[in-house]
Every structure is written in C-alpha cells, then in structure tokens.
PDB file of C-alpha atoms and ligand atoms in Angstrom:
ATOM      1  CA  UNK A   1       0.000   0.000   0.000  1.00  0.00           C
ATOM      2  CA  UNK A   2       1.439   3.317  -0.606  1.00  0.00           C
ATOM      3  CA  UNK A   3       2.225   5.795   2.226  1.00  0.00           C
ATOM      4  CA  UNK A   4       0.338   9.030   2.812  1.00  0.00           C
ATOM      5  CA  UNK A   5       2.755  11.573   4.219  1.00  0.00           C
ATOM      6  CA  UNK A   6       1.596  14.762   5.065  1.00  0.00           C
ATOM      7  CA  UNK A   7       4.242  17.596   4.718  1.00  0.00           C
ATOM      8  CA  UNK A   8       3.411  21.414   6.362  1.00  0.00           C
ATOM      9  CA  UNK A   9       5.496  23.585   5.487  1.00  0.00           C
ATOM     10  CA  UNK A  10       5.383  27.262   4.680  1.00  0.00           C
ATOM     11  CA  UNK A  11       8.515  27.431   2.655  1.00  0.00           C
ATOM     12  CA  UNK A  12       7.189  26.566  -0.757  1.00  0.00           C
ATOM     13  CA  UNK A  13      10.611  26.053  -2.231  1.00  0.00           C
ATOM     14  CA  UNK A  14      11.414  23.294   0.881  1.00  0.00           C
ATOM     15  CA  UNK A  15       7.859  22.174   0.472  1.00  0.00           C
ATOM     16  CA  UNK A  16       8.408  21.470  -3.340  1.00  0.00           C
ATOM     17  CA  UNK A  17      11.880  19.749  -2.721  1.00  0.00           C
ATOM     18  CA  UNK A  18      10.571  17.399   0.290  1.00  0.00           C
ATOM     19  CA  UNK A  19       7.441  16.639  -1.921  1.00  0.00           C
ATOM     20  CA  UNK A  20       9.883  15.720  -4.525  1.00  0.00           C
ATOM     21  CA  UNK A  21      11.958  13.482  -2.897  1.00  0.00           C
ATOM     22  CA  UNK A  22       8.897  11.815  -0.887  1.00  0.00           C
ATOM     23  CA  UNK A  23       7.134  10.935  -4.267  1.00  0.00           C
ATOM     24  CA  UNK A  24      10.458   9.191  -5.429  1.00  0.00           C
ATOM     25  CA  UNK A  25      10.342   6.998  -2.506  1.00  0.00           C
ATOM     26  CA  UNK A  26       7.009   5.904  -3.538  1.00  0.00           C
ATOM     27  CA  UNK A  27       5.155   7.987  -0.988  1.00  0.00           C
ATOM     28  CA  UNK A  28       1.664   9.988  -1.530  1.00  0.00           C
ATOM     29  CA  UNK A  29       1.942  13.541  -0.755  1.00  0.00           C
ATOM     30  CA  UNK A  30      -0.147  16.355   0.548  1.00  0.00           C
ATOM     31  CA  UNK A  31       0.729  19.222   1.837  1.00  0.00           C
ATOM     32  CA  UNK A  32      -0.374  22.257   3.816  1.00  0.00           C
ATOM     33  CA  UNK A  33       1.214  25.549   4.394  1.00  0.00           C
ATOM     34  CA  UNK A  34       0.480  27.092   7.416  1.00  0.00           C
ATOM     35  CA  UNK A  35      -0.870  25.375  10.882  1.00  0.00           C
ATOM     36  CA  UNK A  36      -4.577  25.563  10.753  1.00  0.00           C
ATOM     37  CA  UNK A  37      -4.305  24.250   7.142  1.00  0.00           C
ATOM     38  CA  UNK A  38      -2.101  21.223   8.143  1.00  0.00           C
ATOM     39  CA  UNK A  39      -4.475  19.987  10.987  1.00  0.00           C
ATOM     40  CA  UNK A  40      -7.610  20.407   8.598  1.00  0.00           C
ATOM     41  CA  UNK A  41      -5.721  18.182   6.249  1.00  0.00           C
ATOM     42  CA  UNK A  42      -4.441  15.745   8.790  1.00  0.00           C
ATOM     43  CA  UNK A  43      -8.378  15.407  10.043  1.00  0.00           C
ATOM     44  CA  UNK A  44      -9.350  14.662   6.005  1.00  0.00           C
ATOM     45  CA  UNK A  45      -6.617  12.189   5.238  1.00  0.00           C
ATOM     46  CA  UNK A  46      -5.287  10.097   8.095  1.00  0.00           C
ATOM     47  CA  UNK A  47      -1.473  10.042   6.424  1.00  0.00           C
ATOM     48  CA  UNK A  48       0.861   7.792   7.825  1.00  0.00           C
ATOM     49  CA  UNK A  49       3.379  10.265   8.772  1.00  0.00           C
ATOM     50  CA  UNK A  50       3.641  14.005   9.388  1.00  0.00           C
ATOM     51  CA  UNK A  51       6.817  15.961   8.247  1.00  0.00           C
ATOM     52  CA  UNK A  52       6.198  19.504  10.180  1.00  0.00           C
ATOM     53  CA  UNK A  53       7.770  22.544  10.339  1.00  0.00           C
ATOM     54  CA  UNK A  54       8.061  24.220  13.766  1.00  0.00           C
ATOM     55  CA  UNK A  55       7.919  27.824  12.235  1.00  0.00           C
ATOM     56  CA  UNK A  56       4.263  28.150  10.560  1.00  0.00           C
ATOM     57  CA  UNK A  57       1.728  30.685  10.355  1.00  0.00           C
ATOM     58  CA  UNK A  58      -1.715  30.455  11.942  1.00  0.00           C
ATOM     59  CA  UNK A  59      -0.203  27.526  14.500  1.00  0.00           C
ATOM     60  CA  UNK A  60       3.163  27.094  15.188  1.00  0.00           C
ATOM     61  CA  UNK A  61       4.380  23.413  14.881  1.00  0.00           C
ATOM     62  CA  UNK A  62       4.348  22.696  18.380  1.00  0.00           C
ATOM     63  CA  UNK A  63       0.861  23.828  18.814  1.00  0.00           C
ATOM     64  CA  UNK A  64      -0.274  21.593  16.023  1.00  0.00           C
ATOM     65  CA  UNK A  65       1.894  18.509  17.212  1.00  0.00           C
ATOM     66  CA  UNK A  66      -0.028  18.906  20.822  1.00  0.00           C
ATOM     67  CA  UNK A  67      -3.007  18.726  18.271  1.00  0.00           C
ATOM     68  CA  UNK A  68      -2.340  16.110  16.523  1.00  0.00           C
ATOM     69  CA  UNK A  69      -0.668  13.945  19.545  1.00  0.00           C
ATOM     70  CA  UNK A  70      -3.966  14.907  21.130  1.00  0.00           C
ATOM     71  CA  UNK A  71      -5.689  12.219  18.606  1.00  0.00           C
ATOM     72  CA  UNK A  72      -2.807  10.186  17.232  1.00  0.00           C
ATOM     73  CA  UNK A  73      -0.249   8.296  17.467  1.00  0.00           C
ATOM     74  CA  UNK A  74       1.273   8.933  13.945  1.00  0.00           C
ATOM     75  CA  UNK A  75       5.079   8.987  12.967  1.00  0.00           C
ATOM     76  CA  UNK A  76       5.715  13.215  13.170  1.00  0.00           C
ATOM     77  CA  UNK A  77       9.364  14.110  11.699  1.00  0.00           C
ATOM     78  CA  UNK A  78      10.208  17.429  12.912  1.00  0.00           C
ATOM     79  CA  UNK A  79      12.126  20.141  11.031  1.00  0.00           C
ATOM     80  CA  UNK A  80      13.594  22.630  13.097  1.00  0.00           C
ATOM     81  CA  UNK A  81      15.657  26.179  12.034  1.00  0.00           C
ATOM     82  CA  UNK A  82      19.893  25.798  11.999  1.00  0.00           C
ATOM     83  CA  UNK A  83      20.639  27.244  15.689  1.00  0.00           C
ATOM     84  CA  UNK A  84      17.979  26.059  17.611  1.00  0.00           C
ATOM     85  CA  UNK A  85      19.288  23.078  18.855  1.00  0.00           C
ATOM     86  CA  UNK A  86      16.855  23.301  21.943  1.00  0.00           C
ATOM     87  CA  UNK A  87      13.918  22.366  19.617  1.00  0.00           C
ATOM     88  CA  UNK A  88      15.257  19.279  19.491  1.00  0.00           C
ATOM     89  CA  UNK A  89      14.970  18.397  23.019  1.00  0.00           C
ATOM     90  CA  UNK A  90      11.829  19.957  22.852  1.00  0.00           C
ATOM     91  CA  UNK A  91      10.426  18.233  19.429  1.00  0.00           C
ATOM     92  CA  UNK A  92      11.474  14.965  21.363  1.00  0.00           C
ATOM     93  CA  UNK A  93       9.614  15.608  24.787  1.00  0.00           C
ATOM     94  CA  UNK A  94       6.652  17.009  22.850  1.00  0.00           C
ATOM     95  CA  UNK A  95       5.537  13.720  21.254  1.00  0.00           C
ATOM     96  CA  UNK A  96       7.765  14.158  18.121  1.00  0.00           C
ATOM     97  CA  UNK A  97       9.270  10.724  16.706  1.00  0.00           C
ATOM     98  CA  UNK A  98      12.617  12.122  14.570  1.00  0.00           C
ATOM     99  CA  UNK A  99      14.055  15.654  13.541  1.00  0.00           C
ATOM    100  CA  UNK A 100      16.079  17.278  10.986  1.00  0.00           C
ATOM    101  CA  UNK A 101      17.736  20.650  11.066  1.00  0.00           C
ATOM    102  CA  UNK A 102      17.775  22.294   8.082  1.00  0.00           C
ATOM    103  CA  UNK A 103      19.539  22.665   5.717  1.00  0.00           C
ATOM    104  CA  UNK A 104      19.354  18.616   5.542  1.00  0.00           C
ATOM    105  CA  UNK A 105      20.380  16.207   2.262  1.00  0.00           C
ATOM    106  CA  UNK A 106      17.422  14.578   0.292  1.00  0.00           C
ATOM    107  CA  UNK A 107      18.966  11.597   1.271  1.00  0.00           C
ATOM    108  CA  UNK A 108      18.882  12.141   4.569  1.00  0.00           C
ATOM    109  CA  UNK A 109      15.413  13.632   4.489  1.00  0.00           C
ATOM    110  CA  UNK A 110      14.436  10.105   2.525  1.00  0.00           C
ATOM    111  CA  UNK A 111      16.298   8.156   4.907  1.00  0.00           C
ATOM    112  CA  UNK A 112      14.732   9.368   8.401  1.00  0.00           C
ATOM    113  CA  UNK A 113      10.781   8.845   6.249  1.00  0.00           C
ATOM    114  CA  UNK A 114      11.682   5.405   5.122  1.00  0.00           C
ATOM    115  CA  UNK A 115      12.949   4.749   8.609  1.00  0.00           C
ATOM    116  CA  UNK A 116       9.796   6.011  10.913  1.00  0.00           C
ATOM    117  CA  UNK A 117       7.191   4.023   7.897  1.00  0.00           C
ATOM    118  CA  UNK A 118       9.284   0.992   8.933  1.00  0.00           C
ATOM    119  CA  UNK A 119       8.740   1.719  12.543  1.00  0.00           C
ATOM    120  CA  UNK A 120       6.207  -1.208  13.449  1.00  0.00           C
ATOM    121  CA  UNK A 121       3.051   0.054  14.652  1.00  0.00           C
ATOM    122  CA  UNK A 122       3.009  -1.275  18.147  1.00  0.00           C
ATOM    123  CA  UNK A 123       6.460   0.184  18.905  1.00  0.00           C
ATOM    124  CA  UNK A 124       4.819   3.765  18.117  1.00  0.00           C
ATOM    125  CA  UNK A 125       1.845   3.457  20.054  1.00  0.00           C
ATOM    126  CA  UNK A 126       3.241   3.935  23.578  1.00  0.00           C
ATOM    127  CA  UNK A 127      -0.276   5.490  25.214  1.00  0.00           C
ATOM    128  CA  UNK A 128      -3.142   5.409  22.572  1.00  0.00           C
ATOM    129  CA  UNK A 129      -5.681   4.809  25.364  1.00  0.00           C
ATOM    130  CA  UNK A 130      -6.166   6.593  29.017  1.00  0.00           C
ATOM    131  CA  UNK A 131      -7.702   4.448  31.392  1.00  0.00           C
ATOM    132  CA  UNK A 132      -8.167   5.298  35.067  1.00  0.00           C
ATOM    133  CA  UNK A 133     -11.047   2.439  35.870  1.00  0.00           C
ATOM    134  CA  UNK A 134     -13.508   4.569  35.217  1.00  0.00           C
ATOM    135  CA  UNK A 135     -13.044   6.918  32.551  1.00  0.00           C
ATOM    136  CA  UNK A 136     -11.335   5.447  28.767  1.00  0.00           C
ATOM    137  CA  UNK A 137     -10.203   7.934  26.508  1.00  0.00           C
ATOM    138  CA  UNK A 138      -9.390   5.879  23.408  1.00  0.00           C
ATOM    139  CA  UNK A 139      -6.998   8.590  21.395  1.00  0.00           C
ATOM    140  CA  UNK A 140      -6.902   6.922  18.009  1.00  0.00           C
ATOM    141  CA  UNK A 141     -10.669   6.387  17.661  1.00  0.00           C
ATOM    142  CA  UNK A 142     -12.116   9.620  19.611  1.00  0.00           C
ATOM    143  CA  UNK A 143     -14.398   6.910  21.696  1.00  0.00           C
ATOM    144  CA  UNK A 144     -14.645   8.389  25.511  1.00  0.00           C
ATOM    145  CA  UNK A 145     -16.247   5.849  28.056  1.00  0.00           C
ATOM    146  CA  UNK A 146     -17.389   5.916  31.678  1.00  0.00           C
ATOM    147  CA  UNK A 147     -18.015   3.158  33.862  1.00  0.00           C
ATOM    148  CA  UNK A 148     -18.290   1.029  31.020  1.00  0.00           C
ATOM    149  CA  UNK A 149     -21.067   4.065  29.000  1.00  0.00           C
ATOM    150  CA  UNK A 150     -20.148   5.562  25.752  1.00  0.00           C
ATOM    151  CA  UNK A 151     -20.351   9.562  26.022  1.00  0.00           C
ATOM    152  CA  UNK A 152     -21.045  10.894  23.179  1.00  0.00           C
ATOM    153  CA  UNK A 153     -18.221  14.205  22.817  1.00  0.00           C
ATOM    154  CA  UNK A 154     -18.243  16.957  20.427  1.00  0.00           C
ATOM    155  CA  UNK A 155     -14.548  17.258  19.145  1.00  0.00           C
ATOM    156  CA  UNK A 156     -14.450  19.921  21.305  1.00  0.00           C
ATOM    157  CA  UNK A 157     -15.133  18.324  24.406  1.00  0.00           C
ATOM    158  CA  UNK A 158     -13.296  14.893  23.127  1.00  0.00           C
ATOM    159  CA  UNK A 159     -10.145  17.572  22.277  1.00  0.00           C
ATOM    160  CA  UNK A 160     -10.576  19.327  25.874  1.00  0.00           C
ATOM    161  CA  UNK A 161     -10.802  15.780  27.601  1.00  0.00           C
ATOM    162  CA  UNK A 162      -8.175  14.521  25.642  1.00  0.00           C
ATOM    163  CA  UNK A 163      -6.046  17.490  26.529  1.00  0.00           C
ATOM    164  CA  UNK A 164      -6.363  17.156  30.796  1.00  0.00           C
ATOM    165  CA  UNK A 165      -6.274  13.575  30.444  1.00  0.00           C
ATOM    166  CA  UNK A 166      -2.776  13.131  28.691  1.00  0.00           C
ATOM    167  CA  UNK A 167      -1.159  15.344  31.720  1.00  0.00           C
ATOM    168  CA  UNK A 168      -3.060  14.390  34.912  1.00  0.00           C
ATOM    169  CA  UNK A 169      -3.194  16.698  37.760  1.00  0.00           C
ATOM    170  CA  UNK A 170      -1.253  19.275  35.792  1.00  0.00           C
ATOM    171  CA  UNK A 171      -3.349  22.565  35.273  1.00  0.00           C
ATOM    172  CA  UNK A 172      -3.785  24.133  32.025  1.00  0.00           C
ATOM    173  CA  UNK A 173      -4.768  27.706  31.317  1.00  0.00           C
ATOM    174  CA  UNK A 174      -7.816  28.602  29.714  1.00  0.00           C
ATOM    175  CA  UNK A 175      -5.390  29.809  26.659  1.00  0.00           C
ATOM    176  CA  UNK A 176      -3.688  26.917  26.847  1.00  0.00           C
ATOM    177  CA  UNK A 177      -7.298  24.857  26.507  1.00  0.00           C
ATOM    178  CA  UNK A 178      -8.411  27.298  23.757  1.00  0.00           C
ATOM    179  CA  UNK A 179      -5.641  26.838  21.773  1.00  0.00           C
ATOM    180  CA  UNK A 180      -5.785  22.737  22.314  1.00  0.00           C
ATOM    181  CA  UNK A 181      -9.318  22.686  21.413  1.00  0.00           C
ATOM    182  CA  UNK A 182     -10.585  25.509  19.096  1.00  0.00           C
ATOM    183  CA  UNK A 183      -9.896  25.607  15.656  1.00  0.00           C
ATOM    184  CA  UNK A 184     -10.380  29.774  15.562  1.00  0.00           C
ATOM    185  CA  UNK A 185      -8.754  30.133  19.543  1.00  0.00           C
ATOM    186  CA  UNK A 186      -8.147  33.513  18.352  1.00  0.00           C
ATOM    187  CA  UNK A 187     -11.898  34.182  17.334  1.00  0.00           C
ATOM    188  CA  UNK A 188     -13.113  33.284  21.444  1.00  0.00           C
ATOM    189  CA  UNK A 189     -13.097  34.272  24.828  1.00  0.00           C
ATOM    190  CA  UNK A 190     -12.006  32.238  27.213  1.00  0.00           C
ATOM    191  CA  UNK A 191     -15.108  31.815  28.720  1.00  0.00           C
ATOM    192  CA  UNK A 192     -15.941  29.557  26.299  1.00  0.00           C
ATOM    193  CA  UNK A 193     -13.828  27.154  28.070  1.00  0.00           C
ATOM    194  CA  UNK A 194     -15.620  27.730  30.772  1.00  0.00           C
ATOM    195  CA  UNK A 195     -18.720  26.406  29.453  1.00  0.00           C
ATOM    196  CA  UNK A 196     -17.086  23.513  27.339  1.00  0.00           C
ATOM    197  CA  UNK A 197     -16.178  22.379  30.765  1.00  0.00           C
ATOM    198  CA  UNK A 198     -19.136  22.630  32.368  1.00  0.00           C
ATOM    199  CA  UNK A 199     -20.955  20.654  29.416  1.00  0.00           C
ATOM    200  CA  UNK A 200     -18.032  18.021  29.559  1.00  0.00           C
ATOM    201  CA  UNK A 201     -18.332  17.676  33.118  1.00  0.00           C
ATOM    202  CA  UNK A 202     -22.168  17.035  32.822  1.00  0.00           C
ATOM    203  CA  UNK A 203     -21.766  14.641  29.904  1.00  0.00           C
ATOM    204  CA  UNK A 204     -19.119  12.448  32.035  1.00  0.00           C
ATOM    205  CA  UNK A 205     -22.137  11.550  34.005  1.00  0.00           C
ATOM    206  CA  UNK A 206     -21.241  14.190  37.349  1.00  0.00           C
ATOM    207  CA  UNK A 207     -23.285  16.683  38.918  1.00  0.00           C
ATOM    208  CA  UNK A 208     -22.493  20.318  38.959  1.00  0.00           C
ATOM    209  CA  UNK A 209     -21.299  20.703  42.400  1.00  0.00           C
ATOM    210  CA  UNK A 210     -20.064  17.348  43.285  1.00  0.00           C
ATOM    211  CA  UNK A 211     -16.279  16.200  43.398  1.00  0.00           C
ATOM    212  CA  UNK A 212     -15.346  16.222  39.625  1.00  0.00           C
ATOM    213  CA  UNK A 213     -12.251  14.851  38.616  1.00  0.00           C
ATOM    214  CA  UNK A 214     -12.152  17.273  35.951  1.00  0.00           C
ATOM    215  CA  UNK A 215     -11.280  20.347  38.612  1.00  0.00           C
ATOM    216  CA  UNK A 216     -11.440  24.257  38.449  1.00  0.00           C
ATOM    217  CA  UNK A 217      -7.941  25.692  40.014  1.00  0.00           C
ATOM    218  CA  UNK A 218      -9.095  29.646  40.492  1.00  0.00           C
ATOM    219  CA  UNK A 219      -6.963  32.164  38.677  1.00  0.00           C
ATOM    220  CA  UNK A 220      -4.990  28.784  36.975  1.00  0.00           C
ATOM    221  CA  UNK A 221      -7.031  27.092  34.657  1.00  0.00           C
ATOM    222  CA  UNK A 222      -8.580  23.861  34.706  1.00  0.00           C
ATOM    223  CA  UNK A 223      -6.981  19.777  35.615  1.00  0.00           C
ATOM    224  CA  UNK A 224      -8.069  16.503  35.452  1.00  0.00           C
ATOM    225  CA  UNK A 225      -6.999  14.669  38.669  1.00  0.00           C
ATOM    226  CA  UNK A 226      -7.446  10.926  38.430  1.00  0.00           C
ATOM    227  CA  UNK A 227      -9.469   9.222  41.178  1.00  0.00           C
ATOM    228  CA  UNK A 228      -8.500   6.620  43.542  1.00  0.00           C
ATOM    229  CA  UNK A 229      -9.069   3.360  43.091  1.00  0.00           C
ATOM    230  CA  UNK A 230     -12.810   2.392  44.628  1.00  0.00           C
ATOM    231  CA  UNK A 231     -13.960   5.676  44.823  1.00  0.00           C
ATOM    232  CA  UNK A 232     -17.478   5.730  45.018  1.00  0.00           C
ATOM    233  CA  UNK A 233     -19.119   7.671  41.690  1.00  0.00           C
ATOM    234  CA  UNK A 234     -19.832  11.326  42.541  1.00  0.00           C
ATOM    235  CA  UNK A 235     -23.050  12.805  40.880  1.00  0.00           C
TER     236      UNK A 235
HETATM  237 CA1   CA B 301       8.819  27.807   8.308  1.00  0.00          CA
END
C-alpha cells in the first residue's frame, strides 16, 4: 500500500523539494502551508506520517503537534531552524518521533521517512488509550467511556478531555485549553472554556457541584486529577 505523508510547510521552495523526494520513494503527498491548514488536512486524510515545520503561520508546529498527539499516534518528523538546537529536546519531549535541522540532504530527508514508515506500529503506540477504571479515553478512535457508558463528545469536548487527560493533575490555562481545542482560539473568549467544561463535566455523568475529577484551580485554569481506586461515583 502506498504511504500518505503529510508535509506542512510554509517554505514553498522546501515544500516542493521534500514533496519531490517523498514521491520518489514511492510515498503519496499532501501538503499544507500554514498550521490551521495542516491539521484540517491531517483530520481529512489520516497520512501515515507528518513531516512539520516548527515555524508556521496560523499555528506554530508545536501547537499543532499537541493537536495532533492529542488524537494520534502517527510517525511526526520534525524540522527545526539551523541554531535552535533546543527544539530538538523539545520536538522529542513534545511527542515528536525524529528531527532534521535544516539545511538537511534529500537523502537524509528520505532516509529518516523510510525509517519512521518501517517503525512497526506497536512500537509507536506507547499510550493510545487513558484508562483510570472509570473513565477510557481511546486517542486513536475519539471513543470516551465511563463506567463502562459511551459519552457521546463533540470534538471539542473529546479535544478538551483529551487534553487534561494526557497530563493528569497538571493545570492548564484557559489559553492553553483554547488553543488545544478551538480551531479559531483567536476568534473566542475564554469563557468559552468555561462552558465547554461545564458541558463536559455534565456529559461524564457528574453533577455540577459534586467532586469532579475534571477540577477548576481559580486564577490557573482547569486539571483533570485521576481518582482513587474504589472511589465511590460522585453525581
Ligand atoms: Ca517555516
């Protein structure tokens, strides 16, 4: 079967070149050139790998790896500016499988592809599910369970969830949330977090009011602190 790759990349003369050499490996190419583009595409076409630029319009590439890590597990080779070797460290942390620093060779370019499309799939799938007893957050399908019940999520809510779930009891801004979850962050308030949450909660089968493990911090944002084991079911 041939492999989708999905390049995004704002540089239209690096765009054309990587295109290039991915098409004489035998891949199928797409591309998109700013950040918003690239995750519409990514949403259309399930590729099997993601080449992404860090600097892009719209969304930078680490807000649309958080994105796309968010619902996938999928290969994601990194290219980063000469100089900025700390992107590297960060690319890696961030969910990122492989980066190149440009200026990089078409061979090497083909080399690091063909090597992450070889990577079986069970060695990239390190945490495709969350699963705390009660609530399963399956990443790769978008199917969000509790106690064993389907909820049924917007992608907003599944991208919000899917956001507090990967870093338990860590707090994320409303900004931070915005940006996770919105398509247009820049178009609403935060307060529209605000009532995302509130509808989440409510759909994960809790009461307003009662002990939610999906918890306001005033002034901070919002976490998702996983229960103990036992706990009886608030709501
Ligand atoms: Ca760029």
């Amino acid at each position: 079967m041939t492999e989708q790759v999905l390049v995004i990349e704002d540089d239209t003369d690096i765009a054309l070149v990587i295109r290039l050499v991915l098409s004489r490996s035998g891949c199928e190419v797409t591309g998109a050139a700013d950040g918003r583009e690239g995750l519409r595409v990514f949403h259309a076409g399930h590729p099997d790998l993601v080449v992404l630029d860090v600097g892009l319009p719209t969304l930078d590439g680490w807000q649309v790896l958080e994105r796309i890590r968010d619902m996938s597990d999928v290969p994601v080779l990194m290219l980063t500016a000469h100089g900025q070797e700390n992107d590297k460290v960060r690319g890696l942390t961030s969910g990122a499988d492989d980066y190149l620093t440009k200026p990089f060779s078409n061979k090497e370019l083909a080399a690091r592809v063909q090597a992450l499309l070889r990577r079986p799939r069970a060695e990239r799938k390190e945490s495709d599910v969350y699963d705390d007893g009660r609530l399963l957050v399956k990443f790769g399908s978008n199917e969000v369970s509790v106690d064993g019940s389907p909820a049924d999520l917007t992608p907003i809510e599944f991208r919000l969830l899917a956001a507090l779930v990967r870093r338990p009891g860590q707090t994320l801004s409303a900004e931070q949330l915005l940006e996770t979850a919105w398509n247009d962050p820049f178009s609403v308030g935060p307060e529209r977090v605000k009532f995302a949450i509130m509808r989440l909660r409510r759909k994960l089968g809790q009461a307003e009011g009662a002990t939610h493990p999906i918890e306001a911090v005033r002034g901070f944002g919002y976490r998702y602190v996983v229960p103990p084991a036992g706990a009886p079911r608030s709501g």
